[in-house]
Amino acid sequence: MRKVVSAVLLATLVLCFAAPGFAAYKSEYKMSVVPGAITPWGMGAGYFADLVKERTDGRVNIKVYYSGQLFAGKQTSEFLLLRNGAIDFSLASTINWSPQVNELNLPALPFFISANGDDRYAAMDAIENGKSGKMMVDAVEKKGVKFLAWGENGFREMTNSVREVASPEDMKDLKLRVVGSPIYIDTFKALGANPINMNWSEATTAFQQRVVDGQENPLTGICIPVKIWNYHKFLTNWHYVIDPLLLCTNPKTWKGFSEEDQKIIAQAAVDAMKYQKAVARAGLDDGESVAYLESINITPEYPNPYATCEEEGMTVTNLTPENLKAFRDATAQVRADWTKKLGAELVAAAEEDMASINK
């Protein structure tokens, strides 16, 4: 009799786990993030994992692996690892995935989105919510991963230890650490600088030894968390490109969740990235991000990032419209060349999306 009961229970369990909504979930789902936990990027990933665990009553447990632990420092390998299922989730930079998905170079067109001036954040939002954003997402998904939501590392600014930079002429021969994407190399060469590609861990040593003069990164996303003033005394706010983030998952991992949990995870992704973007933009936009964070009882650590840099002894240079035009003119050929590589249709769609904010 006991054998019969055991057999019935076993059969019932098999049917339950085979039925929709009763997937055999893993005890841990791995999530990859490039920087550390204290950055807006890392904070957004942690917030997402917390929301998912809370809202699924612990059914879905996502563990965030910070500082590139899952790809051993090879940031451009992250996309392939996610697609192949070695990673379950990732909050990743468009820069690091651009070698596999060419369309993700769009936000790196120099002085393209920032040409909208004070409306640059609205312009980025319009792209992500518009036709060009859909084109980028479609390109990502065609290459084999599931998109969930947009995040943001921020507009990339420049710091250096040599001199104040307010014009393209000031860039001449500066040795600057840049990310390895070809469009960044092209941009800095066009400006007369000497771009050097190296890992961040190597870059800080090179700054200390004065082998490399400077770098470019988002202010609240990277520069302030790493205390860039310990290496550089000059900050140029030129907003030349932006670094959006993509919260994505492996398609097989996604299909393993019940329909109910898919809805919960999808909404958690949207909510977490709203928070993440606000942390990244706090003190840099028109005040909307700080107001949102305060509405959820969160006080930004750096409500005025520019003032923080000045208090730490940095010379902060805010470019005039004329200065920005000079930089934009100096990089015109880079935009033209990369428009051909990206596809004129994608760039035109982005221009149309950005124009919509003024209608």
mmCIF file of C-alpha atoms in Angstrom:
data_model
loop_
_atom_site.group_PDB
_atom_site.id
_atom_site.type_symbol
_atom_site.label_atom_id
_atom_site.label_comp_id
_atom_site.label_asym_id
_atom_site.label_seq_id
_atom_site.Cartn_x
_atom_site.Cartn_y
_atom_site.Cartn_z
ATOM 1 C CA MET A 1 0.000 0.000 0.000
ATOM 2 C CA ARG A 2 2.840 2.361 0.892
ATOM 3 C CA LYS A 3 4.452 1.677 -2.481
ATOM 4 C CA VAL A 4 1.179 2.555 -4.256
ATOM 5 C CA VAL A 5 0.838 5.831 -2.311
ATOM 6 C CA SER A 6 4.468 6.732 -3.012
ATOM 7 C CA ALA A 7 4.002 6.049 -6.704
ATOM 8 C CA VAL A 8 0.890 8.229 -6.812
ATOM 9 C CA LEU A 9 2.687 11.084 -5.025
ATOM 10 C CA LEU A 10 5.643 10.795 -7.364
ATOM 11 C CA ALA A 11 3.397 10.858 -10.420
ATOM 12 C CA THR A 12 1.570 13.897 -9.045
ATOM 13 C CA LEU A 13 4.841 15.760 -8.503
ATOM 14 C CA VAL A 14 6.009 14.939 -12.018
ATOM 15 C CA LEU A 15 2.757 16.244 -13.490
ATOM 16 C CA CYS A 16 2.950 19.403 -11.388
ATOM 17 C CA PHE A 17 6.470 20.270 -12.437
ATOM 18 C CA ALA A 18 5.662 19.511 -16.068
ATOM 19 C CA ALA A 19 2.552 21.687 -16.059
ATOM 20 C CA PRO A 20 2.624 25.375 -16.967
ATOM 21 C CA GLY A 21 3.327 27.548 -13.963
ATOM 22 C CA PHE A 22 5.114 24.778 -12.061
ATOM 23 C CA ALA A 23 8.595 25.027 -13.570
ATOM 24 C CA ALA A 24 11.450 23.596 -11.543
ATOM 25 C CA TYR A 25 13.209 26.860 -10.758
ATOM 26 C CA LYS A 26 16.909 27.053 -10.034
ATOM 27 C CA SER A 27 17.975 27.919 -6.512
ATOM 28 C CA GLU A 28 19.959 30.851 -7.915
ATOM 29 C CA TYR A 29 19.866 32.878 -11.132
ATOM 30 C CA LYS A 30 23.123 34.617 -11.998
ATOM 31 C CA MET A 31 23.101 38.303 -12.933
ATOM 32 C CA SER A 32 26.104 40.067 -14.410
ATOM 33 C CA VAL A 33 27.110 43.690 -13.809
ATOM 34 C CA VAL A 34 30.318 45.449 -14.876
ATOM 35 C CA PRO A 35 30.942 47.909 -11.974
ATOM 36 C CA GLY A 36 30.662 47.602 -8.214
ATOM 37 C CA ALA A 37 27.584 47.653 -6.005
ATOM 38 C CA ILE A 38 27.918 51.305 -4.918
ATOM 39 C CA THR A 39 27.515 52.750 -8.432
ATOM 40 C CA PRO A 40 24.071 53.713 -9.810
ATOM 41 C CA TRP A 41 24.523 50.849 -12.289
ATOM 42 C CA GLY A 42 25.204 48.334 -9.522
ATOM 43 C CA MET A 43 22.486 49.779 -7.284
ATOM 44 C CA GLY A 44 19.929 49.311 -10.056
ATOM 45 C CA ALA A 45 20.875 45.656 -10.468
ATOM 46 C CA GLY A 46 20.603 45.037 -6.742
ATOM 47 C CA TYR A 47 17.233 46.781 -6.584
ATOM 48 C CA PHE A 48 15.925 44.628 -9.429
ATOM 49 C CA ALA A 49 17.044 41.421 -7.698
ATOM 50 C CA ASP A 50 15.398 42.545 -4.448
ATOM 51 C CA LEU A 51 12.109 43.422 -6.159
ATOM 52 C CA VAL A 52 11.949 40.093 -7.968
ATOM 53 C CA LYS A 53 12.616 38.085 -4.803
ATOM 54 C CA GLU A 54 10.047 40.077 -2.823
ATOM 55 C CA ARG A 55 7.318 40.020 -5.450
ATOM 56 C CA THR A 56 7.703 36.320 -6.269
ATOM 57 C CA ASP A 57 7.712 35.415 -2.563
ATOM 58 C CA GLY A 58 11.214 34.019 -2.941
ATOM 59 C CA ARG A 59 10.444 31.763 -5.890
ATOM 60 C CA VAL A 60 12.967 33.607 -8.062
ATOM 61 C CA ASN A 61 16.286 34.288 -6.367
ATOM 62 C CA ILE A 62 18.658 36.436 -8.459
ATOM 63 C CA LYS A 63 22.223 36.837 -7.237
ATOM 64 C CA VAL A 64 24.088 39.835 -8.622
ATOM 65 C CA TYR A 65 27.746 39.273 -9.460
ATOM 66 C CA TYR A 66 29.380 42.702 -9.408
ATOM 67 C CA SER A 67 32.650 43.970 -10.891
ATOM 68 C CA GLY A 68 32.603 41.661 -13.894
ATOM 69 C CA GLN A 69 33.043 38.467 -11.898
ATOM 70 C CA LEU A 70 31.167 36.327 -14.426
ATOM 71 C CA PHE A 71 33.238 37.314 -17.453
ATOM 72 C CA ALA A 72 36.686 37.620 -15.854
ATOM 73 C CA GLY A 73 37.187 41.225 -16.907
ATOM 74 C CA LYS A 74 36.403 40.624 -20.594
ATOM 75 C CA GLN A 75 33.428 42.965 -20.869
ATOM 76 C CA THR A 76 32.758 42.261 -24.542
ATOM 77 C CA SER A 77 32.252 38.556 -23.713
ATOM 78 C CA GLU A 78 29.213 39.283 -21.567
ATOM 79 C CA PHE A 79 26.688 39.219 -24.411
ATOM 80 C CA LEU A 80 27.843 35.808 -25.618
ATOM 81 C CA LEU A 81 27.768 34.363 -22.096
ATOM 82 C CA LEU A 82 24.210 35.622 -21.604
ATOM 83 C CA ARG A 83 23.080 34.294 -24.966
ATOM 84 C CA ASN A 84 24.627 30.901 -24.280
ATOM 85 C CA GLY A 85 22.998 30.618 -20.850
ATOM 86 C CA ALA A 86 26.127 30.820 -18.674
ATOM 87 C CA ILE A 87 24.544 34.025 -17.327
ATOM 88 C CA ASP A 88 20.794 34.322 -16.647
ATOM 89 C CA PHE A 89 20.384 38.101 -16.388
ATOM 90 C CA SER A 90 22.539 41.101 -17.200
ATOM 91 C CA LEU A 91 22.373 44.853 -16.772
ATOM 92 C CA ALA A 92 24.782 45.738 -19.534
ATOM 93 C CA SER A 93 26.190 48.751 -21.347
ATOM 94 C CA THR A 94 25.414 49.332 -25.012
ATOM 95 C CA ILE A 95 29.152 49.944 -25.407
ATOM 96 C CA ASN A 96 30.136 46.452 -24.306
ATOM 97 C CA TRP A 97 27.525 44.773 -26.501
ATOM 98 C CA SER A 98 28.159 46.901 -29.600
ATOM 99 C CA PRO A 99 30.762 44.460 -31.044
ATOM 100 C CA GLN A 100 27.975 41.865 -31.343
ATOM 101 C CA VAL A 101 25.089 44.276 -32.020
ATOM 102 C CA ASN A 102 26.224 47.092 -34.290
ATOM 103 C CA GLU A 103 23.039 49.138 -33.824
ATOM 104 C CA LEU A 104 23.999 49.758 -30.183
ATOM 105 C CA ASN A 105 26.646 52.207 -31.389
ATOM 106 C CA LEU A 106 23.861 54.758 -32.010
ATOM 107 C CA PRO A 107 24.127 56.458 -28.565
ATOM 108 C CA ALA A 108 27.900 56.727 -29.117
ATOM 109 C CA LEU A 109 27.598 59.021 -32.144
ATOM 110 C CA PRO A 110 29.611 62.018 -30.876
ATOM 111 C CA PHE A 111 27.628 65.160 -30.021
ATOM 112 C CA PHE A 112 24.496 63.628 -31.557
ATOM 113 C CA ILE A 113 22.068 63.289 -28.643
ATOM 114 C CA SER A 114 23.769 66.056 -26.653
ATOM 115 C CA ALA A 115 23.041 68.481 -29.508
ATOM 116 C CA ASN A 116 19.650 68.829 -27.800
ATOM 117 C CA GLY A 117 21.291 70.824 -24.997
ATOM 118 C CA ASP A 118 19.271 70.920 -21.784
ATOM 119 C CA ASP A 119 16.742 68.558 -23.387
ATOM 120 C CA ARG A 120 19.334 65.810 -23.857
ATOM 121 C CA TYR A 121 17.736 63.484 -21.281
ATOM 122 C CA ALA A 122 14.322 63.942 -22.852
ATOM 123 C CA ALA A 123 15.932 63.209 -26.223
ATOM 124 C CA MET A 124 17.405 59.949 -24.902
ATOM 125 C CA ASP A 125 14.050 58.926 -23.454
ATOM 126 C CA ALA A 126 12.390 59.697 -26.784
ATOM 127 C CA ILE A 127 14.851 57.402 -28.555
ATOM 128 C CA GLU A 128 14.307 54.543 -26.126
ATOM 129 C CA ASN A 129 10.529 54.904 -26.320
ATOM 130 C CA GLY A 130 10.466 55.548 -30.059
ATOM 131 C CA LYS A 131 11.122 53.858 -33.371
ATOM 132 C CA SER A 132 14.915 53.904 -33.092
ATOM 133 C CA GLY A 133 14.796 52.354 -29.626
ATOM 134 C CA LYS A 134 12.629 49.546 -30.952
ATOM 135 C CA MET A 135 15.094 49.020 -33.786
ATOM 136 C CA MET A 136 17.926 48.636 -31.273
ATOM 137 C CA VAL A 137 15.892 46.242 -29.126
ATOM 138 C CA ASP A 138 14.900 44.186 -32.175
ATOM 139 C CA ALA A 139 18.559 43.923 -33.167
ATOM 140 C CA VAL A 140 19.481 42.689 -29.683
ATOM 141 C CA GLU A 141 16.713 40.099 -29.608
ATOM 142 C CA LYS A 142 17.519 38.851 -33.096
ATOM 143 C CA LYS A 143 21.005 38.062 -31.800
ATOM 144 C CA GLY A 144 19.552 35.814 -29.107
ATOM 145 C CA VAL A 145 18.709 37.556 -25.799
ATOM 146 C CA LYS A 146 15.450 38.783 -24.238
ATOM 147 C CA PHE A 147 15.158 42.531 -23.538
ATOM 148 C CA LEU A 148 13.342 43.705 -20.392
ATOM 149 C CA ALA A 149 14.028 47.420 -19.796
ATOM 150 C CA TRP A 150 16.345 50.376 -20.412
ATOM 151 C CA GLY A 151 18.672 51.701 -17.726
ATOM 152 C CA GLU A 152 21.418 54.304 -17.880
ATOM 153 C CA ASN A 153 25.036 54.806 -16.935
ATOM 154 C CA GLY A 154 24.912 58.444 -18.039
ATOM 155 C CA PHE A 155 26.373 61.054 -20.365
ATOM 156 C CA ARG A 156 30.131 60.650 -20.498
ATOM 157 C CA GLU A 157 32.307 63.555 -19.372
ATOM 158 C CA MET A 158 36.091 64.005 -19.557
ATOM 159 C CA THR A 159 38.665 64.446 -16.813
ATOM 160 C CA ASN A 160 42.430 64.946 -17.043
ATOM 161 C CA SER A 161 45.473 65.927 -15.007
ATOM 162 C CA VAL A 162 47.129 68.283 -17.522
ATOM 163 C CA ARG A 163 44.954 71.284 -18.371
ATOM 164 C CA GLU A 164 41.489 72.735 -18.691
ATOM 165 C CA VAL A 165 39.757 71.596 -21.886
ATOM 166 C CA ALA A 166 37.258 74.013 -23.435
ATOM 167 C CA SER A 167 37.939 73.611 -27.171
ATOM 168 C CA PRO A 168 39.129 70.957 -29.628
ATOM 169 C CA GLU A 169 42.531 72.669 -29.668
ATOM 170 C CA ASP A 170 42.915 71.864 -25.961
ATOM 171 C CA MET A 171 42.626 68.152 -26.776
ATOM 172 C CA LYS A 172 45.829 68.042 -28.814
ATOM 173 C CA ASP A 173 48.105 65.147 -27.855
ATOM 174 C CA LEU A 174 46.316 64.386 -24.583
ATOM 175 C CA LYS A 175 46.726 60.690 -23.770
ATOM 176 C CA LEU A 176 43.234 59.600 -22.778
ATOM 177 C CA ARG A 177 41.988 56.221 -21.650
ATOM 178 C CA VAL A 178 38.873 55.301 -23.648
ATOM 179 C CA VAL A 179 36.731 52.180 -24.001
ATOM 180 C CA GLY A 180 37.827 49.844 -26.780
ATOM 181 C CA SER A 181 34.898 50.422 -29.133
ATOM 182 C CA PRO A 182 36.150 51.679 -32.544
ATOM 183 C CA ILE A 183 33.755 54.643 -32.598
ATOM 184 C CA TYR A 184 35.413 56.035 -29.451
ATOM 185 C CA ILE A 185 38.865 55.657 -30.953
ATOM 186 C CA ASP A 186 37.697 57.460 -34.104
ATOM 187 C CA THR A 187 36.128 60.280 -32.084
ATOM 188 C CA PHE A 188 39.213 61.081 -30.016
ATOM 189 C CA LYS A 189 41.547 60.853 -32.980
ATOM 190 C CA ALA A 190 39.334 63.355 -34.811
ATOM 191 C CA LEU A 191 39.733 65.706 -31.841
ATOM 192 C CA GLY A 192 43.519 65.469 -31.949
ATOM 193 C CA ALA A 193 43.922 63.390 -28.790
ATOM 194 C CA ASN A 194 45.798 60.131 -28.342
ATOM 195 C CA PRO A 195 43.165 57.516 -27.339
ATOM 196 C CA ILE A 196 44.435 54.544 -25.367
ATOM 197 C CA ASN A 197 42.347 51.425 -24.753
ATOM 198 C CA MET A 198 43.007 49.681 -21.437
ATOM 199 C CA ASN A 199 41.156 47.986 -18.587
ATOM 200 C CA TRP A 200 40.059 50.277 -15.766
ATOM 201 C CA SER A 201 42.266 48.502 -13.213
ATOM 202 C CA GLU A 202 45.277 49.282 -15.393
ATOM 203 C CA ALA A 203 44.079 52.823 -16.069
ATOM 204 C CA THR A 204 44.153 53.971 -12.435
ATOM 205 C CA THR A 205 47.772 52.855 -12.136
ATOM 206 C CA ALA A 206 48.573 54.660 -15.397
ATOM 207 C CA PHE A 207 46.939 57.841 -14.008
ATOM 208 C CA GLN A 208 49.075 57.667 -10.871
ATOM 209 C CA GLN A 209 52.244 57.192 -12.892
ATOM 210 C CA ARG A 210 51.214 60.004 -15.302
ATOM 211 C CA VAL A 211 51.551 57.602 -18.226
ATOM 212 C CA VAL A 212 47.950 58.424 -19.194
ATOM 213 C CA ASP A 213 46.579 61.953 -18.842
ATOM 214 C CA GLY A 214 42.848 61.417 -18.521
ATOM 215 C CA GLN A 215 39.681 59.475 -19.226
ATOM 216 C CA GLU A 216 35.981 59.786 -20.100
ATOM 217 C CA ASN A 217 33.106 58.324 -18.072
ATOM 218 C CA PRO A 218 29.696 59.239 -16.637
ATOM 219 C CA LEU A 219 30.003 61.602 -13.683
ATOM 220 C CA THR A 220 27.702 59.971 -11.116
ATOM 221 C CA GLY A 221 28.021 56.560 -12.740
ATOM 222 C CA ILE A 222 31.792 56.162 -12.476
ATOM 223 C CA CYS A 223 33.800 59.340 -11.825
ATOM 224 C CA ILE A 224 32.430 60.217 -8.404
ATOM 225 C CA PRO A 225 32.209 56.634 -7.036
ATOM 226 C CA VAL A 226 35.896 56.051 -7.922
ATOM 227 C CA LYS A 227 36.873 59.527 -6.580
ATOM 228 C CA ILE A 228 38.391 60.609 -9.866
ATOM 229 C CA TRP A 229 39.751 63.764 -8.188
ATOM 230 C CA ASN A 230 42.464 61.602 -6.679
ATOM 231 C CA TYR A 231 43.916 61.348 -10.189
ATOM 232 C CA HIS A 232 42.646 64.379 -12.138
ATOM 233 C CA LYS A 233 42.005 68.036 -11.399
ATOM 234 C CA PHE A 234 40.156 69.086 -14.561
ATOM 235 C CA LEU A 235 36.580 68.123 -15.478
ATOM 236 C CA THR A 236 34.969 69.036 -18.801
ATOM 237 C CA ASN A 237 31.195 68.727 -18.970
ATOM 238 C CA TRP A 238 30.637 68.162 -22.658
ATOM 239 C CA HIS A 239 28.030 65.334 -22.613
ATOM 240 C CA TYR A 240 29.513 64.103 -25.886
ATOM 241 C CA VAL A 241 27.869 60.642 -25.817
ATOM 242 C CA ILE A 242 25.563 58.715 -23.502
ATOM 243 C CA ASP A 243 25.878 55.189 -22.149
ATOM 244 C CA PRO A 244 22.457 53.496 -21.923
ATOM 245 C CA LEU A 245 22.085 50.161 -20.141
ATOM 246 C CA LEU A 246 20.021 47.157 -21.171
ATOM 247 C CA LEU A 247 18.415 44.847 -18.624
ATOM 248 C CA CYS A 248 18.140 41.516 -20.414
ATOM 249 C CA THR A 249 17.758 37.800 -19.770
ATOM 250 C CA ASN A 250 18.569 34.535 -21.483
ATOM 251 C CA PRO A 251 15.543 33.340 -23.559
ATOM 252 C CA LYS A 252 15.696 29.806 -22.152
ATOM 253 C CA THR A 253 15.806 31.185 -18.622
ATOM 254 C CA TRP A 254 12.820 33.382 -19.440
ATOM 255 C CA LYS A 255 10.764 30.515 -20.839
ATOM 256 C CA GLY A 256 11.431 28.547 -17.659
ATOM 257 C CA PHE A 257 9.341 30.987 -15.593
ATOM 258 C CA SER A 258 5.584 30.675 -15.251
ATOM 259 C CA GLU A 259 3.464 33.257 -17.063
ATOM 260 C CA GLU A 260 2.645 34.851 -13.713
ATOM 261 C CA ASP A 261 6.297 35.188 -12.766
ATOM 262 C CA GLN A 262 7.200 36.529 -16.207
ATOM 263 C CA LYS A 263 4.734 39.373 -15.637
ATOM 264 C CA ILE A 264 6.150 40.020 -12.171
ATOM 265 C CA ILE A 265 9.765 40.048 -13.411
ATOM 266 C CA ALA A 266 8.919 42.266 -16.394
ATOM 267 C CA GLN A 267 7.261 44.855 -14.136
ATOM 268 C CA ALA A 268 10.095 44.643 -11.608
ATOM 269 C CA ALA A 269 12.524 45.395 -14.439
ATOM 270 C CA VAL A 270 10.617 48.544 -15.426
ATOM 271 C CA ASP A 271 10.310 49.725 -11.813
ATOM 272 C CA ALA A 272 13.955 48.992 -10.997
ATOM 273 C CA MET A 273 15.226 50.837 -14.057
ATOM 274 C CA LYS A 274 13.084 53.877 -13.259
ATOM 275 C CA TYR A 275 14.876 53.982 -9.917
ATOM 276 C CA GLN A 276 18.264 53.265 -11.502
ATOM 277 C CA LYS A 277 17.925 56.057 -14.059
ATOM 278 C CA ALA A 278 16.923 58.499 -11.333
ATOM 279 C CA VAL A 279 20.023 57.636 -9.294
ATOM 280 C CA ALA A 280 22.221 58.069 -12.393
ATOM 281 C CA ARG A 281 20.632 61.422 -13.297
ATOM 282 C CA ALA A 282 20.281 62.892 -9.799
ATOM 283 C CA GLY A 283 21.560 66.457 -9.787
ATOM 284 C CA LEU A 284 22.245 66.431 -13.516
ATOM 285 C CA ASP A 285 18.784 66.860 -15.054
ATOM 286 C CA ASP A 286 16.096 69.469 -14.379
ATOM 287 C CA GLY A 287 15.432 68.168 -10.865
ATOM 288 C CA GLU A 288 12.960 65.478 -11.889
ATOM 289 C CA SER A 289 15.190 62.609 -10.744
ATOM 290 C CA VAL A 290 15.864 64.017 -7.276
ATOM 291 C CA ALA A 291 12.136 64.697 -6.851
ATOM 292 C CA TYR A 292 11.287 61.113 -7.805
ATOM 293 C CA LEU A 293 13.849 59.650 -5.401
ATOM 294 C CA GLU A 294 12.566 61.821 -2.573
ATOM 295 C CA SER A 295 9.023 60.645 -3.373
ATOM 296 C CA ILE A 296 10.131 57.098 -2.560
ATOM 297 C CA ASN A 297 12.005 58.279 0.545
ATOM 298 C CA ILE A 298 15.499 58.080 -0.922
ATOM 299 C CA THR A 299 17.965 60.937 -0.508
ATOM 300 C CA PRO A 300 20.601 61.083 -3.290
ATOM 301 C CA GLU A 301 24.133 60.793 -1.981
ATOM 302 C CA TYR A 302 25.317 63.468 -4.431
ATOM 303 C CA PRO A 303 22.437 65.909 -5.062
ATOM 304 C CA ASN A 304 24.855 68.306 -6.819
ATOM 305 C CA PRO A 305 27.621 66.280 -8.538
ATOM 306 C CA TYR A 306 29.332 69.326 -10.056
ATOM 307 C CA ALA A 307 29.585 70.999 -6.658
ATOM 308 C CA THR A 308 30.984 67.772 -5.207
ATOM 309 C CA CYS A 309 33.792 67.791 -7.775
ATOM 310 C CA GLU A 310 34.565 71.439 -7.098
ATOM 311 C CA GLU A 311 34.616 70.826 -3.353
ATOM 312 C CA GLU A 312 37.186 68.103 -3.977
ATOM 313 C CA GLY A 313 39.428 70.592 -5.754
ATOM 314 C CA MET A 314 38.527 70.001 -9.404
ATOM 315 C CA THR A 315 38.252 72.777 -11.978
ATOM 316 C CA VAL A 316 34.858 72.268 -13.620
ATOM 317 C CA THR A 317 34.469 73.573 -17.170
ATOM 318 C CA ASN A 318 30.943 73.966 -18.568
ATOM 319 C CA LEU A 319 31.062 74.540 -22.296
ATOM 320 C CA THR A 320 29.241 77.382 -24.013
ATOM 321 C CA PRO A 321 27.041 76.682 -27.051
ATOM 322 C CA GLU A 322 29.867 78.017 -29.214
ATOM 323 C CA ASN A 323 32.376 75.653 -27.616
ATOM 324 C CA LEU A 324 30.045 72.699 -28.106
ATOM 325 C CA LYS A 325 29.531 73.633 -31.755
ATOM 326 C CA ALA A 326 33.301 73.579 -32.263
ATOM 327 C CA PHE A 327 33.481 70.035 -30.856
ATOM 328 C CA ARG A 328 30.478 68.974 -32.909
ATOM 329 C CA ASP A 329 32.011 70.395 -36.092
ATOM 330 C CA ALA A 330 35.333 68.659 -35.371
ATOM 331 C CA THR A 331 33.588 65.274 -35.166
ATOM 332 C CA ALA A 332 31.240 65.714 -38.136
ATOM 333 C CA GLN A 333 33.140 63.189 -40.276
ATOM 334 C CA VAL A 334 32.963 60.576 -37.503
ATOM 335 C CA ARG A 335 29.174 60.930 -37.382
ATOM 336 C CA ALA A 336 28.972 60.717 -41.167
ATOM 337 C CA ASP A 337 31.155 57.609 -41.345
ATOM 338 C CA TRP A 338 29.331 55.837 -38.547
ATOM 339 C CA THR A 339 25.908 56.755 -39.912
ATOM 340 C CA LYS A 340 26.825 54.634 -42.927
ATOM 341 C CA LYS A 341 27.961 51.777 -40.667
ATOM 342 C CA LEU A 342 24.864 51.944 -38.479
ATOM 343 C CA GLY A 343 22.426 52.481 -41.301
ATOM 344 C CA ALA A 344 20.911 55.775 -42.358
ATOM 345 C CA GLU A 345 17.423 54.488 -41.485
ATOM 346 C CA LEU A 346 18.322 53.984 -37.809
ATOM 347 C CA VAL A 347 19.975 57.399 -37.471
ATOM 348 C CA ALA A 348 17.076 59.108 -39.259
ATOM 349 C CA ALA A 349 14.622 57.365 -36.931
ATOM 350 C CA ALA A 350 16.590 58.637 -33.931
ATOM 351 C CA GLU A 351 16.546 62.182 -35.308
ATOM 352 C CA GLU A 352 12.781 61.908 -35.759
ATOM 353 C CA ASP A 353 12.339 60.558 -32.237
ATOM 354 C CA MET A 354 14.374 63.388 -30.736
ATOM 355 C CA ALA A 355 12.505 66.012 -32.763
ATOM 356 C CA SER A 356 9.250 64.787 -31.207
ATOM 357 C CA ILE A 357 10.110 66.300 -27.812
ATOM 358 C CA ASN A 358 9.667 69.810 -29.234
ATOM 359 C CA LYS A 359 6.283 69.175 -30.810
#
